[in-house]
mmCIF file of C-alpha atoms in Angstrom:
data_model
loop_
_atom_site.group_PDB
_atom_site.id
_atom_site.type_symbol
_atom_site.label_atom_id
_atom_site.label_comp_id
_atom_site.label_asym_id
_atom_site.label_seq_id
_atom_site.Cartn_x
_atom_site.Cartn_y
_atom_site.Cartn_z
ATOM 1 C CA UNK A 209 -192.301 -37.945 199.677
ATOM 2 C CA UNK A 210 -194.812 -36.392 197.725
ATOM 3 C CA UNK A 211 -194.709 -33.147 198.287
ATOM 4 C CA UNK A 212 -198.207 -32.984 198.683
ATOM 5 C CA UNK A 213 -199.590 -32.016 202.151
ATOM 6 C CA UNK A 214 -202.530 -32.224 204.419
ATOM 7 C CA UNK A 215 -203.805 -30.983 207.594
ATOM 8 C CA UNK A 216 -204.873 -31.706 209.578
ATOM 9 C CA UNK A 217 -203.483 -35.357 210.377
ATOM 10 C CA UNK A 218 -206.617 -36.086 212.709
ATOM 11 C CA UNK A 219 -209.710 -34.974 214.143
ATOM 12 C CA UNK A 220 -212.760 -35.590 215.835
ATOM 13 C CA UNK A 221 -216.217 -34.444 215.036
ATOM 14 C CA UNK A 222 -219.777 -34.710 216.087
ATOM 15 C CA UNK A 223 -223.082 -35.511 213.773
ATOM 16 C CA UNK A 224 -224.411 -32.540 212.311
ATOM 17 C CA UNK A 225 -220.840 -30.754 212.268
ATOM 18 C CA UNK A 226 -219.234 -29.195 209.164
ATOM 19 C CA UNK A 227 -215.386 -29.591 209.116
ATOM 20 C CA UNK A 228 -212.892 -28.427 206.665
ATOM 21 C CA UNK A 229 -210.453 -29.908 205.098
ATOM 22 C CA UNK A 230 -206.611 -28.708 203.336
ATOM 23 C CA UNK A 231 -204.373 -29.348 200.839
ATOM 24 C CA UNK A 232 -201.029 -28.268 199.163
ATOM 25 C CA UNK A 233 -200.355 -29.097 195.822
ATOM 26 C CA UNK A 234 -197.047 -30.693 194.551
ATOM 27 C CA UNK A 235 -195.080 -27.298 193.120
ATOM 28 C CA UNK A 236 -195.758 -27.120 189.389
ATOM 29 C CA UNK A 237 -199.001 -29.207 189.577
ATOM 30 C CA UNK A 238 -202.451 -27.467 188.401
ATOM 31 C CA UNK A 239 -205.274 -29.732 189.579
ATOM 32 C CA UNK A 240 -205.830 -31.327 192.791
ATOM 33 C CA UNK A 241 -208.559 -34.794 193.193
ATOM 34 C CA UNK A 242 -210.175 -35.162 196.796
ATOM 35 C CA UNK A 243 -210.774 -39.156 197.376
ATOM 36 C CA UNK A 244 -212.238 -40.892 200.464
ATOM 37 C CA UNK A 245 -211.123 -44.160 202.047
ATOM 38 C CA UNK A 246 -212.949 -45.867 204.171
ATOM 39 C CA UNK A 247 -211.291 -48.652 206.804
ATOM 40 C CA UNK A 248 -210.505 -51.862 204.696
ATOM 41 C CA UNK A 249 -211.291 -50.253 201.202
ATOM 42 C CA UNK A 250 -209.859 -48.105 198.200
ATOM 43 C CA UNK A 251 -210.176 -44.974 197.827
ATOM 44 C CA UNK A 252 -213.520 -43.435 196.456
ATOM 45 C CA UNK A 253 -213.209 -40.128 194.002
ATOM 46 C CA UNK A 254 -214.973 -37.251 195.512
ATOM 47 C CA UNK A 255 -214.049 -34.483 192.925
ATOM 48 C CA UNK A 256 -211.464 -32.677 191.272
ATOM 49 C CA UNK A 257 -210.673 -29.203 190.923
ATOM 50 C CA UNK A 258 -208.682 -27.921 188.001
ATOM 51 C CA UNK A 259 -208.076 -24.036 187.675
ATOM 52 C CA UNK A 260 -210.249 -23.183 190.532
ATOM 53 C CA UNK A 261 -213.519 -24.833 188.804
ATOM 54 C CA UNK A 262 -214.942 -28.065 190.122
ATOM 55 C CA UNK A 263 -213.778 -30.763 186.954
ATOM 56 C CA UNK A 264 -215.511 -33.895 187.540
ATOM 57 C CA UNK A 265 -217.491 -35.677 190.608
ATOM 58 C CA UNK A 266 -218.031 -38.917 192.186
ATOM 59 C CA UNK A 267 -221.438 -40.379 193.847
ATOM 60 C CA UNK A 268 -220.900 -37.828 197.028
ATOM 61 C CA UNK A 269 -223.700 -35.480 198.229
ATOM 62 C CA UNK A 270 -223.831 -31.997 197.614
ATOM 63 C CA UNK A 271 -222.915 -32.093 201.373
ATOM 64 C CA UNK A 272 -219.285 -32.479 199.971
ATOM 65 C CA UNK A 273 -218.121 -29.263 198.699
ATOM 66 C CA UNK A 274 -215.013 -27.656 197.381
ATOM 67 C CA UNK A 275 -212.344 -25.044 196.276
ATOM 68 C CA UNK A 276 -209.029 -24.618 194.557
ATOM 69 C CA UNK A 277 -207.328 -21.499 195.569
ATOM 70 C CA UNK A 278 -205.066 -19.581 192.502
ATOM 71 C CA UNK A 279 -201.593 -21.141 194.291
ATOM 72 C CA UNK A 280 -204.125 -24.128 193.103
ATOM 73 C CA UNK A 281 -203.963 -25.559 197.202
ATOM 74 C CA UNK A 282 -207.750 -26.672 197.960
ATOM 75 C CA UNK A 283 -210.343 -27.076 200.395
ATOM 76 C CA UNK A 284 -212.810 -30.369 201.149
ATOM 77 C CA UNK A 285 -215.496 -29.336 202.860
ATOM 78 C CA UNK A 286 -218.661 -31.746 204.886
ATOM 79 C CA UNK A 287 -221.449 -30.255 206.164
ATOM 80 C CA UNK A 288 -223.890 -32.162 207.858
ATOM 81 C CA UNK A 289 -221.555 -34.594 209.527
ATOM 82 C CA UNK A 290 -222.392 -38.069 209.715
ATOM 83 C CA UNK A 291 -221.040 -41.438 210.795
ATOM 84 C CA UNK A 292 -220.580 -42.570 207.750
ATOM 85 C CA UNK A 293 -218.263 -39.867 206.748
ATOM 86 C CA UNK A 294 -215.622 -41.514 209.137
ATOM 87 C CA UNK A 295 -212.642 -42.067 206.787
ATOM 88 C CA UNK A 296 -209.347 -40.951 205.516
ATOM 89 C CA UNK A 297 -209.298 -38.294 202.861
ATOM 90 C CA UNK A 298 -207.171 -38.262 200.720
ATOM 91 C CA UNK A 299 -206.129 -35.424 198.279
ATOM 92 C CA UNK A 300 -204.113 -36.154 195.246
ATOM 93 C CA UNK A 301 -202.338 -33.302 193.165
ATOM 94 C CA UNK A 302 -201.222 -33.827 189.524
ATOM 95 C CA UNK A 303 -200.916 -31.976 186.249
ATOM 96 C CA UNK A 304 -204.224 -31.864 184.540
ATOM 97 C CA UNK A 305 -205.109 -35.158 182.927
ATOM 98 C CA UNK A 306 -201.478 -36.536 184.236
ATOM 99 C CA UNK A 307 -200.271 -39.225 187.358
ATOM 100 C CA UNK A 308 -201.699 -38.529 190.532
ATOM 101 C CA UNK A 309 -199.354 -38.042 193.567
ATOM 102 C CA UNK A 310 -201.382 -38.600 196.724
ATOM 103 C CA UNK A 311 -200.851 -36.923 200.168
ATOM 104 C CA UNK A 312 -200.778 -38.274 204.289
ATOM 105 C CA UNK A 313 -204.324 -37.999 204.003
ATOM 106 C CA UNK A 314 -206.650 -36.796 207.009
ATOM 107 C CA UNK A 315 -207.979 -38.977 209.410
ATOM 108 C CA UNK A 316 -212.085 -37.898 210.473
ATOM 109 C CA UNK A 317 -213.393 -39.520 213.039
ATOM 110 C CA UNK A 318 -217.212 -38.772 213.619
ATOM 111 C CA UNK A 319 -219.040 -39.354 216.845
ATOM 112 C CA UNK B 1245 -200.818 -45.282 211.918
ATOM 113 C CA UNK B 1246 -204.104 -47.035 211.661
ATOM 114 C CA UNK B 1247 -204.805 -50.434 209.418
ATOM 115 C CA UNK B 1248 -204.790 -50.067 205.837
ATOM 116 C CA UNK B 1249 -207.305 -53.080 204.756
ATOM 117 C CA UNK B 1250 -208.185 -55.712 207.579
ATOM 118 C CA UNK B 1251 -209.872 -58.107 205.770
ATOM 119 C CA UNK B 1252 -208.406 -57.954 202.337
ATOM 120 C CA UNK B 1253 -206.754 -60.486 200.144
ATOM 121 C CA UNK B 1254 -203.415 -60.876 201.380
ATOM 122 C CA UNK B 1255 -200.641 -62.582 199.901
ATOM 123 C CA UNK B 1256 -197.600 -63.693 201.490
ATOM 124 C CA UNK B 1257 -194.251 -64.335 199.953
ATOM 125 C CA UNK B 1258 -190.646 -65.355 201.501
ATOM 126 C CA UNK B 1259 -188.277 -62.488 201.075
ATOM 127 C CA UNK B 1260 -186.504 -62.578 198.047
ATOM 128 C CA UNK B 1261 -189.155 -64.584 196.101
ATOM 129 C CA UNK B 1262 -191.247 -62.665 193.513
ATOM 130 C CA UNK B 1263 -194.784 -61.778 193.795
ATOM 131 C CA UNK B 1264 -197.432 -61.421 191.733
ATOM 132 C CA UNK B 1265 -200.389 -59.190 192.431
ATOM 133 C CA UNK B 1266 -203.296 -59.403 190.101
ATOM 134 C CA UNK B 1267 -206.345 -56.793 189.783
ATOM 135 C CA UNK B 1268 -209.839 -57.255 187.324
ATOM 136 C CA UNK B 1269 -211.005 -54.213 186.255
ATOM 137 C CA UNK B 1270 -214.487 -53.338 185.163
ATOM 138 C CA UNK B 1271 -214.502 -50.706 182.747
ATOM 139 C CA UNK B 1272 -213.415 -51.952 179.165
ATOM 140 C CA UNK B 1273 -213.432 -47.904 178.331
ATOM 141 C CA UNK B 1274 -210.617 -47.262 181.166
ATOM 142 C CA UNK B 1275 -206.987 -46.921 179.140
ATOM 143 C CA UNK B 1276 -205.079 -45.827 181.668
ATOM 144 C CA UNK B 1277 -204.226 -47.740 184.999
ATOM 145 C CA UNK B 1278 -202.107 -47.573 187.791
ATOM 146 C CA UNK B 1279 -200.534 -49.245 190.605
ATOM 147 C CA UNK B 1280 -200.138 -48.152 193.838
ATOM 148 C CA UNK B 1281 -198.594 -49.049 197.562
ATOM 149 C CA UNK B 1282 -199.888 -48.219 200.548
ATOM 150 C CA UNK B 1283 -198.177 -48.452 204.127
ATOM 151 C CA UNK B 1284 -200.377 -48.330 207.322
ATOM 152 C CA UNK B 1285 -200.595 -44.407 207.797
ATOM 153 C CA UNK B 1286 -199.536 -43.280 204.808
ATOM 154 C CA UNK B 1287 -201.520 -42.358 201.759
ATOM 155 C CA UNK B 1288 -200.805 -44.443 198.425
ATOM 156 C CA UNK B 1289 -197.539 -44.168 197.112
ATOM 157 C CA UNK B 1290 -197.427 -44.384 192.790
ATOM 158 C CA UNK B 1291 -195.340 -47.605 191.688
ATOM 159 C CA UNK B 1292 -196.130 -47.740 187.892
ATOM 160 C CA UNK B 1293 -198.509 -47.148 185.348
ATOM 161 C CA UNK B 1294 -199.436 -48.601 182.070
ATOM 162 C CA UNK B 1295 -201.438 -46.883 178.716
ATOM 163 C CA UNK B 1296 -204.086 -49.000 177.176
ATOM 164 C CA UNK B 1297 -201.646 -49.701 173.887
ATOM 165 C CA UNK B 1298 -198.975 -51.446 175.788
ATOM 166 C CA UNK B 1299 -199.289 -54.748 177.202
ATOM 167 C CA UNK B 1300 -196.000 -54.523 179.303
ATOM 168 C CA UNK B 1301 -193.804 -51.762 181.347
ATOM 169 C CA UNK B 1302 -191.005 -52.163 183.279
ATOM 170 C CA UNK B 1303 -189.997 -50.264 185.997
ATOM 171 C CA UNK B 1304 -187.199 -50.763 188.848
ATOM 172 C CA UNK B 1305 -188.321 -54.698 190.247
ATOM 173 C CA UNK B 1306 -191.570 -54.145 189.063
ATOM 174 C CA UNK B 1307 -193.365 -54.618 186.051
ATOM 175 C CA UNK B 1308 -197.083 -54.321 184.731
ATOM 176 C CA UNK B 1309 -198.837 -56.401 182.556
ATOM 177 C CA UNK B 1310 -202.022 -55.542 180.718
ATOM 178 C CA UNK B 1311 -204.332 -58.125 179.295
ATOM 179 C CA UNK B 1312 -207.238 -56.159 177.985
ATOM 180 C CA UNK B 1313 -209.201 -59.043 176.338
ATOM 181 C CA UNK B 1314 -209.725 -60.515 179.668
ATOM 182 C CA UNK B 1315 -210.165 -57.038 181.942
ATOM 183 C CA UNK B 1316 -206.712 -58.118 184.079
ATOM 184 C CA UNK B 1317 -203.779 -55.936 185.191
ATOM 185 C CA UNK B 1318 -200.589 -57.889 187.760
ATOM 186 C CA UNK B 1319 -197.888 -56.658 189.200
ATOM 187 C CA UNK B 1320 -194.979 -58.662 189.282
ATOM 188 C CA UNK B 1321 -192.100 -56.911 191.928
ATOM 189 C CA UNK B 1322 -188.760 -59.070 191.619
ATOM 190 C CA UNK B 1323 -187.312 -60.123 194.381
ATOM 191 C CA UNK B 1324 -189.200 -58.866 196.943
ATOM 192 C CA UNK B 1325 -187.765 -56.871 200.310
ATOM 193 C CA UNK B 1326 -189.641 -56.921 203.656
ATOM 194 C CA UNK B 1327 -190.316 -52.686 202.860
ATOM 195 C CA UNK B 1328 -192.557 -53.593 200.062
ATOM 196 C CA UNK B 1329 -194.551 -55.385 202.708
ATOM 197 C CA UNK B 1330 -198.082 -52.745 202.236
ATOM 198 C CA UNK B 1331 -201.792 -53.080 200.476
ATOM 199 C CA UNK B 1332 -201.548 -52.581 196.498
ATOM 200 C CA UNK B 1333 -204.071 -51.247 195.117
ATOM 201 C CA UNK B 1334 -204.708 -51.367 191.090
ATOM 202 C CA UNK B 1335 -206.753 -48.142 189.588
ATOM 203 C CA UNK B 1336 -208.024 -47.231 186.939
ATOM 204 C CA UNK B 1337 -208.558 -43.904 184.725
ATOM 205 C CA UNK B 1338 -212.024 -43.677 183.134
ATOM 206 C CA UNK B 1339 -211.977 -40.229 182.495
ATOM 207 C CA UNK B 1340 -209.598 -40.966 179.034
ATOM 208 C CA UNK B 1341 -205.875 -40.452 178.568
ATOM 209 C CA UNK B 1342 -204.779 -36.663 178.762
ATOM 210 C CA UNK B 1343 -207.751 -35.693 180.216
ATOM 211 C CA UNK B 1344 -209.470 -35.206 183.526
ATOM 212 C CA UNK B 1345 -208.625 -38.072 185.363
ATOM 213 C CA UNK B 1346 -210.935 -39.948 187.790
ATOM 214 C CA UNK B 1347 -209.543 -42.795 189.280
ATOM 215 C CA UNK B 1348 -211.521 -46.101 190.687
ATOM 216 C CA UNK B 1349 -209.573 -48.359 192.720
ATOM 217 C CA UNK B 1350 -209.715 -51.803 193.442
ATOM 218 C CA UNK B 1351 -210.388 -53.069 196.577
ATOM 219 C CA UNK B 1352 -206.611 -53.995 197.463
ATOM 220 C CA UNK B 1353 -204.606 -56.935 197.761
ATOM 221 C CA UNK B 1354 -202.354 -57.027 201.441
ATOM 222 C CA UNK B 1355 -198.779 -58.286 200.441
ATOM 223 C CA UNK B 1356 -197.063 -59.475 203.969
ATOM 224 C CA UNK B 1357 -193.056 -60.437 203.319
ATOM 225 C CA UNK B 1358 -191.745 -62.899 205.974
ATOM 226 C CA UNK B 1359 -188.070 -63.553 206.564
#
């Protein structure tokens, strides 16, 4: 184990919903990367939040947002849901520039 | 748990064998990389990882090599068990050692351990 957690595990959306997304850090870590993977692929980057400031993006739409809390846990957030967004997300919590350990993930399903 | 990679490559070794898993990357910038497992319903587990200056690292039944002339990262795990029966996925860091790190995967390779 990790230490790194997610939640929730599952859930089910509809097109044109916004859902939120969480994530504990492993204790001691400082920045936290947000990844999608879709069925039968690796994961994609998203971004990465290091001391509460967004640190680096992937080819996501502004539709993707995020945050990093001071106990450095952080938020994905989709607005605008659409079928494509279907996937597991994954965070991944490491010390800044260091390994990343990666979480359950949470499975979105979007109808 | 749901699949983790339907259609990918998939090797498929008798227990005890070794394996070898082999990954091209793309970026000849990238100096850091990194393998990972990943079990059906889990999210990827870190195995080793490998600076662009080596060429080798060993780890517990599993060792990385780097062959940056030719883009190419394996994973060799020694005598393999039916638990490291999962999708391995290579990645790589383009963001530069010691900084922020974004990592690009590969697309996976399935490795399937039969008795």
């Amino acid at each position: 184990e990790t230490g790194v957690t997610q939640s929730p595990t599952h859930l089910i959306k509809t097109r044109g919903q916004q859902v939120t997304l969480r994530c504990s850090s492993q204790s001691g870590h400082n920045t936290v990367s947000w990844y999608q993977q879709a069925l039968g692929q690796g994961p994609q980057f998203i971004f990465q939040y290091y001391r509460e400031e967004e640190n680096g993006r992937g080819n996501f739409p502004p539709r993707f947002s995020g945050l990093q809390f001071p106990n450095y846990s952080s938020e994905l957030n989709v607005n605008a849901l659409e079928l494509d967004d279907s996937a597991l997300y994954l965070c991944a919590s490491s010390m800044h520039g260091e390994t990343q350990y990666f979480g359950p993930g949470t499975r979105l399903l979007v109808l | 748990g749901e699949s983790v990679g339907l259609h990918l490559p998939t090797l498929s070794v008798q227990e005890g064998d070794n394996s070898i898993i082999n990954c091209a990357y793309s970026n000849s910038a990238s100096d850091y990389f990194i393998w990972y497992k990943q079990e059906s319903g889990k999210g990827p587990q870190f195995i080793i990882d490998i600076r662009s200056n080596m060429d080798k690292r060993q780890g517990q039944r599993v060792t990385v090599l780097l062959n940056k002339t030719v883009k190419h990262l394996s994973l060799q795990i020694a005598a393999t068990q039916p638990g490291d029966s999962a999708v391995y996925f290579c990645a790589e860091n383009i963001g530069g050692a010691g900084t922020a790190s974004k990592l690009t995967f590969g697309t996976g390779t399935r490795l399937q351990v039969t008795l």
